[in-house]
């Protein structure tokens, strides 16, 4: 559902206040009580069906339609300023927008035309209950199971449903002025709002778990684990809302090792213990339109990823097709494409982390590169990214040498400098000084720089180090 962000301004432009702009040329007379009586039945029916507060829905409709007098409401039964078309039906209205410089201008836009007021209420209720594609729970604060009172539900819409910071207060004022909570909400939601000394009994407030959702790109995959039948498939993350439905494994032709496709990850926080659990939205077909289910992470066998901190210069083949990501693609985090490889046009990038992903026995290497002030993951497969290391000629040899008087100017390394991603430096062992004997078992020569390195070992120390030959004599 597409709503105009300037909800109040748009309502004024297509409403009575500015009726001469694309309007009827005359102002309708507001009749709040008649409006309430007319909409009482569809509002109560729809709000209760979607477990919302009827009083809040009535106040929203009143506020955004100017009590049903806006041209948009009169011509199209559109009570919430929703743009677009409904079952192919729309009306064209002038509305106000802002350009990139923040300047107000008027333009013509299509708004949904509904066959009835109930259809408009239902469309809005579905938006509040189902949220958006990027955040299905964005309006969850207005759900009855999460909001103990109508005022809590109204305030939860401020800054979320509408940008106005007084949106909730405006709804609460309308509800109080016309006693909509008493008239429409029944026993639920009256407690704590009316200020009366006697209140009707309320249903117990159910506290649901919160979940943070992470969208992902493409068809990332995992396999059903040997324990998958110990867990249940749900239409939403378990325990995060009311009326969640289950699907029995008996209805599916499932088997251990079956490939599944993942497009979203959720981290659920238990409201009592604070414990966090991970869930994935899965489907059993590569088609994005296939039915989706939520499954606890233990029901899946996910690829494994080993991360190594380090430093390397990475050259990127920007001529290849593909993308760079916020995580390693097909890792347990799931990944989202952040841009195409063709945008990575610099000669080289600095990588600070390497990841080796193992999936179905096949290993791929990834590097986290810095692009401006941000960091992204890119695959090394098919030469999309290749680290640049110094070339070394190694020779198997052995002997003894002594530390020179310049030894402290050089570092000890686990690999020859600039030849390996997980290169680390070490301090010189206790007792190191000029003339101390060390043994060596290998030699390396950097041909481009004509420098020589030895892999040395101190007496009584099992660790072997690579060091520049100039530290020895």
PDB file of N, CA and C in Angstrom, residues 310-379:
ATOM      1  N   UNK A 310      43.210 -10.033   9.080  1.00  0.00           N
ATOM      2  CA  UNK A 310      44.512  -9.895   8.463  1.00  0.00           C
ATOM      3  C   UNK A 310      44.580  -8.623   7.653  1.00  0.00           C
ATOM      4  N   UNK A 311      45.438  -8.607   6.678  1.00  0.00           N
ATOM      5  CA  UNK A 311      45.600  -7.421   5.842  1.00  0.00           C
ATOM      6  C   UNK A 311      46.152  -7.841   4.492  1.00  0.00           C
ATOM      7  N   UNK A 312      45.533  -7.349   3.440  1.00  0.00           N
ATOM      8  CA  UNK A 312      46.005  -7.652   2.091  1.00  0.00           C
ATOM      9  C   UNK A 312      45.499  -6.587   1.137  1.00  0.00           C
ATOM     10  N   UNK A 313      46.203  -6.433   0.049  1.00  0.00           N
ATOM     11  CA  UNK A 313      45.745  -5.567  -1.028  1.00  0.00           C
ATOM     12  C   UNK A 313      45.024  -6.444  -2.037  1.00  0.00           C
ATOM     13  N   UNK A 314      43.773  -6.091  -2.352  1.00  0.00           N
ATOM     14  CA  UNK A 314      42.937  -6.922  -3.219  1.00  0.00           C
ATOM     15  C   UNK A 314      42.644  -6.195  -4.522  1.00  0.00           C
ATOM     16  N   UNK A 315      42.879  -6.879  -5.620  1.00  0.00           N
ATOM     17  CA  UNK A 315      42.541  -6.357  -6.939  1.00  0.00           C
ATOM     18  C   UNK A 315      41.209  -6.940  -7.360  1.00  0.00           C
ATOM     19  N   UNK A 316      40.293  -6.092  -7.815  1.00  0.00           N
ATOM     20  CA  UNK A 316      38.942  -6.513  -8.181  1.00  0.00           C
ATOM     21  C   UNK A 316      38.758  -6.470  -9.687  1.00  0.00           C
ATOM     22  N   UNK A 317      38.194  -7.537 -10.229  1.00  0.00           N
ATOM     23  CA  UNK A 317      37.871  -7.584 -11.652  1.00  0.00           C
ATOM     24  C   UNK A 317      36.472  -7.008 -11.834  1.00  0.00           C
ATOM     25  N   UNK A 318      36.398  -5.694 -12.038  1.00  0.00           N
ATOM     26  CA  UNK A 318      35.098  -5.028 -12.142  1.00  0.00           C
ATOM     27  C   UNK A 318      34.383  -5.333 -13.447  1.00  0.00           C
ATOM     28  N   UNK A 319      35.046  -6.032 -14.344  1.00  0.00           N
ATOM     29  CA  UNK A 319      34.399  -6.390 -15.605  1.00  0.00           C
ATOM     30  C   UNK A 319      33.485  -7.593 -15.482  1.00  0.00           C
ATOM     31  N   UNK A 320      33.553  -8.270 -14.335  1.00  0.00           N
ATOM     32  CA  UNK A 320      32.719  -9.448 -14.134  1.00  0.00           C
ATOM     33  C   UNK A 320      31.320  -9.053 -13.694  1.00  0.00           C
ATOM     34  N   UNK A 321      30.357  -9.911 -13.981  1.00  0.00           N
ATOM     35  CA  UNK A 321      29.007  -9.701 -13.465  1.00  0.00           C
ATOM     36  C   UNK A 321      28.990 -10.165 -12.021  1.00  0.00           C
ATOM     37  N   UNK A 322      28.056  -9.679 -11.269  1.00  0.00           N
ATOM     38  CA  UNK A 322      27.971 -10.058  -9.867  1.00  0.00           C
ATOM     39  C   UNK A 322      27.873  -8.835  -8.986  1.00  0.00           C
ATOM     40  N   UNK A 323      27.880  -9.064  -7.672  1.00  0.00           N
ATOM     41  CA  UNK A 323      27.655  -7.988  -6.713  1.00  0.00           C
ATOM     42  C   UNK A 323      28.633  -8.073  -5.559  1.00  0.00           C
ATOM     43  N   UNK A 324      28.691  -7.000  -4.797  1.00  0.00           N
ATOM     44  CA  UNK A 324      29.359  -7.040  -3.503  1.00  0.00           C
ATOM     45  C   UNK A 324      28.272  -6.962  -2.428  1.00  0.00           C
ATOM     46  N   UNK A 325      28.549  -7.512  -1.231  1.00  0.00           N
ATOM     47  CA  UNK A 325      27.499  -7.780  -0.243  1.00  0.00           C
ATOM     48  C   UNK A 325      27.847  -7.237   1.139  1.00  0.00           C
ATOM     49  N   UNK A 326      26.814  -7.161   1.992  1.00  0.00           N
ATOM     50  CA  UNK A 326      27.046  -6.727   3.375  1.00  0.00           C
ATOM     51  C   UNK A 326      27.541  -7.878   4.243  1.00  0.00           C
ATOM     52  N   UNK A 327      27.361  -9.115   3.799  1.00  0.00           N
ATOM     53  CA  UNK A 327      27.891 -10.301   4.483  1.00  0.00           C
ATOM     54  C   UNK A 327      28.368 -11.278   3.415  1.00  0.00           C
ATOM     55  N   UNK A 328      29.061 -12.312   3.840  1.00  0.00           N
ATOM     56  CA  UNK A 328      29.429 -13.383   2.914  1.00  0.00           C
ATOM     57  C   UNK A 328      28.135 -14.012   2.390  1.00  0.00           C
ATOM     58  N   UNK A 329      28.036 -14.119   1.082  1.00  0.00           N
ATOM     59  CA  UNK A 329      26.821 -14.671   0.475  1.00  0.00           C
ATOM     60  C   UNK A 329      26.641 -16.128   0.916  1.00  0.00           C
ATOM     61  N   UNK A 330      25.425 -16.441   1.320  1.00  0.00           N
ATOM     62  CA  UNK A 330      25.067 -17.784   1.770  1.00  0.00           C
ATOM     63  C   UNK A 330      25.740 -18.173   3.098  1.00  0.00           C
ATOM     64  N   UNK A 331      26.156 -17.186   3.861  1.00  0.00           N
ATOM     65  CA  UNK A 331      26.619 -17.461   5.223  1.00  0.00           C
ATOM     66  C   UNK A 331      25.394 -17.511   6.127  1.00  0.00           C
ATOM     67  N   UNK A 332      25.531 -17.976   7.371  1.00  0.00           N
ATOM     68  CA  UNK A 332      24.376 -17.994   8.277  1.00  0.00           C
ATOM     69  C   UNK A 332      23.751 -16.615   8.518  1.00  0.00           C
ATOM     70  N   UNK A 333      24.522 -15.546   8.269  1.00  0.00           N
ATOM     71  CA  UNK A 333      23.948 -14.205   8.406  1.00  0.00           C
ATOM     72  C   UNK A 333      22.976 -13.890   7.269  1.00  0.00           C
ATOM     73  N   UNK A 334      23.133 -14.570   6.140  1.00  0.00           N
ATOM     74  CA  UNK A 334      22.510 -14.242   4.856  1.00  0.00           C
ATOM     75  C   UNK A 334      23.057 -12.892   4.394  1.00  0.00           C
ATOM     76  N   UNK A 335      23.039 -12.657   3.115  1.00  0.00           N
ATOM     77  CA  UNK A 335      23.656 -11.454   2.569  1.00  0.00           C
ATOM     78  C   UNK A 335      22.696 -10.682   1.687  1.00  0.00           C
ATOM     79  N   UNK A 336      22.926  -9.395   1.642  1.00  0.00           N
ATOM     80  CA  UNK A 336      22.139  -8.510   0.791  1.00  0.00           C
ATOM     81  C   UNK A 336      23.089  -7.798  -0.170  1.00  0.00           C
ATOM     82  N   UNK A 337      22.756  -7.820  -1.451  1.00  0.00           N
ATOM     83  CA  UNK A 337      23.607  -7.160  -2.451  1.00  0.00           C
ATOM     84  C   UNK A 337      23.592  -5.657  -2.215  1.00  0.00           C
ATOM     85  N   UNK A 338      24.785  -5.048  -2.205  1.00  0.00           N
ATOM     86  CA  UNK A 338      24.904  -3.613  -1.953  1.00  0.00           C
ATOM     87  C   UNK A 338      25.280  -2.832  -3.210  1.00  0.00           C
ATOM     88  N   UNK A 339      25.607  -3.547  -4.280  1.00  0.00           N
ATOM     89  CA  UNK A 339      25.953  -2.875  -5.526  1.00  0.00           C
ATOM     90  C   UNK A 339      26.628  -3.831  -6.486  1.00  0.00           C
ATOM     91  N   UNK A 340      26.702  -3.484  -7.776  1.00  0.00           N
ATOM     92  CA  UNK A 340      27.342  -4.360  -8.771  1.00  0.00           C
ATOM     93  C   UNK A 340      28.862  -4.220  -8.755  1.00  0.00           C
ATOM     94  N   UNK A 341      29.559  -5.304  -9.135  1.00  0.00           N
ATOM     95  CA  UNK A 341      31.016  -5.289  -9.176  1.00  0.00           C
ATOM     96  C   UNK A 341      31.558  -4.193 -10.105  1.00  0.00           C
ATOM     97  N   UNK A 342      30.802  -3.866 -11.120  1.00  0.00           N
ATOM     98  CA  UNK A 342      31.295  -2.892 -12.103  1.00  0.00           C
ATOM     99  C   UNK A 342      31.514  -1.509 -11.495  1.00  0.00           C
ATOM    100  N   UNK A 343      30.965  -1.281 -10.296  1.00  0.00           N
ATOM    101  CA  UNK A 343      31.182   0.002  -9.637  1.00  0.00           C
ATOM    102  C   UNK A 343      32.517   0.063  -8.896  1.00  0.00           C
ATOM    103  N   UNK A 344      33.150  -1.093  -8.706  1.00  0.00           N
ATOM    104  CA  UNK A 344      34.424  -1.141  -7.984  1.00  0.00           C
ATOM    105  C   UNK A 344      35.562  -0.921  -8.981  1.00  0.00           C
ATOM    106  N   UNK A 345      35.797   0.319  -9.316  1.00  0.00           N
ATOM    107  CA  UNK A 345      36.714   0.659 -10.408  1.00  0.00           C
ATOM    108  C   UNK A 345      38.108   1.069  -9.938  1.00  0.00           C
ATOM    109  N   UNK A 346      38.341   1.114  -8.627  1.00  0.00           N
ATOM    110  CA  UNK A 346      39.692   1.467  -8.152  1.00  0.00           C
ATOM    111  C   UNK A 346      40.681   0.372  -8.523  1.00  0.00           C
ATOM    112  N   UNK A 347      41.975   0.724  -8.611  1.00  0.00           N
ATOM    113  CA  UNK A 347      42.996  -0.256  -9.002  1.00  0.00           C
ATOM    114  C   UNK A 347      43.118  -1.368  -7.964  1.00  0.00           C
ATOM    115  N   UNK A 348      42.935  -1.011  -6.697  1.00  0.00           N
ATOM    116  CA  UNK A 348      43.036  -2.018  -5.634  1.00  0.00           C
ATOM    117  C   UNK A 348      42.286  -1.537  -4.400  1.00  0.00           C
ATOM    118  N   UNK A 349      41.988  -2.482  -3.515  1.00  0.00           N
ATOM    119  CA  UNK A 349      41.296  -2.187  -2.265  1.00  0.00           C
ATOM    120  C   UNK A 349      42.017  -2.899  -1.125  1.00  0.00           C
ATOM    121  N   UNK A 350      41.877  -2.363   0.066  1.00  0.00           N
ATOM    122  CA  UNK A 350      42.481  -2.984   1.239  1.00  0.00           C
ATOM    123  C   UNK A 350      41.467  -3.928   1.881  1.00  0.00           C
ATOM    124  N   UNK A 351      41.875  -5.165   2.115  1.00  0.00           N
ATOM    125  CA  UNK A 351      41.023  -6.156   2.783  1.00  0.00           C
ATOM    126  C   UNK A 351      41.522  -6.346   4.214  1.00  0.00           C
ATOM    127  N   UNK A 352      40.577  -6.403   5.176  1.00  0.00           N
ATOM    128  CA  UNK A 352      40.964  -6.587   6.574  1.00  0.00           C
ATOM    129  C   UNK A 352      40.409  -7.876   7.174  1.00  0.00           C
ATOM    130  N   UNK A 353      39.705  -8.667   6.354  1.00  0.00           N
ATOM    131  CA  UNK A 353      39.136  -9.908   6.866  1.00  0.00           C
ATOM    132  C   UNK A 353      38.958 -10.891   5.716  1.00  0.00           C
ATOM    133  N   UNK A 354      39.291 -12.127   5.977  1.00  0.00           N
ATOM    134  CA  UNK A 354      39.126 -13.190   4.989  1.00  0.00           C
ATOM    135  C   UNK A 354      38.142 -14.216   5.546  1.00  0.00           C
ATOM    136  N   UNK A 355      37.294 -14.746   4.697  1.00  0.00           N
ATOM    137  CA  UNK A 355      36.334 -15.757   5.119  1.00  0.00           C
ATOM    138  C   UNK A 355      36.394 -16.941   4.161  1.00  0.00           C
ATOM    139  N   UNK A 356      36.405 -18.129   4.708  1.00  0.00           N
ATOM    140  CA  UNK A 356      36.352 -19.341   3.897  1.00  0.00           C
ATOM    141  C   UNK A 356      35.019 -20.025   4.201  1.00  0.00           C
ATOM    142  N   UNK A 357      34.132 -20.018   3.233  1.00  0.00           N
ATOM    143  CA  UNK A 357      32.805 -20.617   3.398  1.00  0.00           C
ATOM    144  C   UNK A 357      32.826 -22.046   2.868  1.00  0.00           C
ATOM    145  N   UNK A 358      32.315 -22.975   3.669  1.00  0.00           N
ATOM    146  CA  UNK A 358      32.206 -24.373   3.257  1.00  0.00           C
ATOM    147  C   UNK A 358      30.732 -24.721   3.128  1.00  0.00           C
ATOM    148  N   UNK A 359      30.336 -25.110   1.938  1.00  0.00           N
ATOM    149  CA  UNK A 359      28.942 -25.467   1.675  1.00  0.00           C
ATOM    150  C   UNK A 359      28.899 -26.734   0.836  1.00  0.00           C
ATOM    151  N   UNK A 360      28.280 -27.754   1.392  1.00  0.00           N
ATOM    152  CA  UNK A 360      28.203 -29.054   0.714  1.00  0.00           C
ATOM    153  C   UNK A 360      29.586 -29.551   0.322  1.00  0.00           C
ATOM    154  N   UNK A 361      30.578 -29.302   1.186  1.00  0.00           N
ATOM    155  CA  UNK A 361      31.939 -29.763   0.959  1.00  0.00           C
ATOM    156  C   UNK A 361      32.771 -28.890   0.036  1.00  0.00           C
ATOM    157  N   UNK A 362      32.173 -27.844  -0.511  1.00  0.00           N
ATOM    158  CA  UNK A 362      32.892 -26.977  -1.450  1.00  0.00           C
ATOM    159  C   UNK A 362      33.284 -25.691  -0.746  1.00  0.00           C
ATOM    160  N   UNK A 363      34.552 -25.298  -0.866  1.00  0.00           N
ATOM    161  CA  UNK A 363      35.065 -24.114  -0.184  1.00  0.00           C
ATOM    162  C   UNK A 363      35.202 -22.939  -1.148  1.00  0.00           C
ATOM    163  N   UNK A 364      34.805 -21.761  -0.676  1.00  0.00           N
ATOM    164  CA  UNK A 364      35.028 -20.527  -1.430  1.00  0.00           C
ATOM    165  C   UNK A 364      35.602 -19.490  -0.474  1.00  0.00           C
ATOM    166  N   UNK A 365      36.432 -18.625  -1.017  1.00  0.00           N
ATOM    167  CA  UNK A 365      37.089 -17.600  -0.204  1.00  0.00           C
ATOM    168  C   UNK A 365      36.504 -16.230  -0.514  1.00  0.00           C
ATOM    169  N   UNK A 366      36.328 -15.452   0.542  1.00  0.00           N
ATOM    170  CA  UNK A 366      35.771 -14.108   0.435  1.00  0.00           C
ATOM    171  C   UNK A 366      36.685 -13.131   1.160  1.00  0.00           C
ATOM    172  N   UNK A 367      36.659 -11.874   0.714  1.00  0.00           N
ATOM    173  CA  UNK A 367      37.437 -10.834   1.366  1.00  0.00           C
ATOM    174  C   UNK A 367      36.531  -9.646   1.704  1.00  0.00           C
ATOM    175  N   UNK A 368      36.776  -9.071   2.885  1.00  0.00           N
ATOM    176  CA  UNK A 368      36.042  -7.854   3.255  1.00  0.00           C
ATOM    177  C   UNK A 368      36.916  -6.663   2.900  1.00  0.00           C
ATOM    178  N   UNK A 369      36.464  -5.877   1.940  1.00  0.00           N
ATOM    179  CA  UNK A 369      37.256  -4.755   1.444  1.00  0.00           C
ATOM    180  C   UNK A 369      36.651  -3.434   1.897  1.00  0.00           C
ATOM    181  N   UNK A 370      37.492  -2.437   1.980  1.00  0.00           N
ATOM    182  CA  UNK A 370      37.037  -1.104   2.356  1.00  0.00           C
ATOM    183  C   UNK A 370      36.797  -0.285   1.104  1.00  0.00           C
ATOM    184  N   UNK A 371      35.571   0.240   0.974  1.00  0.00           N
ATOM    185  CA  UNK A 371      35.197   1.085  -0.160  1.00  0.00           C
ATOM    186  C   UNK A 371      34.746   2.416   0.418  1.00  0.00           C
ATOM    187  N   UNK A 372      35.588   3.408   0.333  1.00  0.00           N
ATOM    188  CA  UNK A 372      35.290   4.668   1.006  1.00  0.00           C
ATOM    189  C   UNK A 372      35.326   4.462   2.508  1.00  0.00           C
ATOM    190  N   UNK A 373      34.225   4.815   3.173  1.00  0.00           N
ATOM    191  CA  UNK A 373      34.141   4.631   4.629  1.00  0.00           C
ATOM    192  C   UNK A 373      33.413   3.344   5.008  1.00  0.00           C
ATOM    193  N   UNK A 374      32.981   2.563   4.007  1.00  0.00           N
ATOM    194  CA  UNK A 374      32.198   1.359   4.275  1.00  0.00           C
ATOM    195  C   UNK A 374      32.992   0.103   3.918  1.00  0.00           C
ATOM    196  N   UNK A 375      32.516  -1.031   4.437  1.00  0.00           N
ATOM    197  CA  UNK A 375      33.176  -2.306   4.177  1.00  0.00           C
ATOM    198  C   UNK A 375      32.184  -3.295   3.578  1.00  0.00           C
ATOM    199  N   UNK A 376      32.621  -4.037   2.572  1.00  0.00           N
ATOM    200  CA  UNK A 376      31.765  -4.981   1.882  1.00  0.00           C
ATOM    201  C   UNK A 376      32.515  -6.292   1.648  1.00  0.00           C
ATOM    202  N   UNK A 377      31.752  -7.359   1.422  1.00  0.00           N
ATOM    203  CA  UNK A 377      32.330  -8.674   1.137  1.00  0.00           C
ATOM    204  C   UNK A 377      32.265  -8.949  -0.359  1.00  0.00           C
ATOM    205  N   UNK A 378      33.350  -9.548  -0.853  1.00  0.00           N
ATOM    206  CA  UNK A 378      33.436  -9.864  -2.276  1.00  0.00           C
ATOM    207  C   UNK A 378      34.113 -11.218  -2.425  1.00  0.00           C
ATOM    208  N   UNK A 379      33.646 -12.011  -3.383  1.00  0.00           N
ATOM    209  CA  UNK A 379      34.173 -13.363  -3.564  1.00  0.00           C
ATOM    210  C   UNK A 379      35.477 -13.350  -4.345  1.00  0.00           C
TER     211      UNK A 379
END
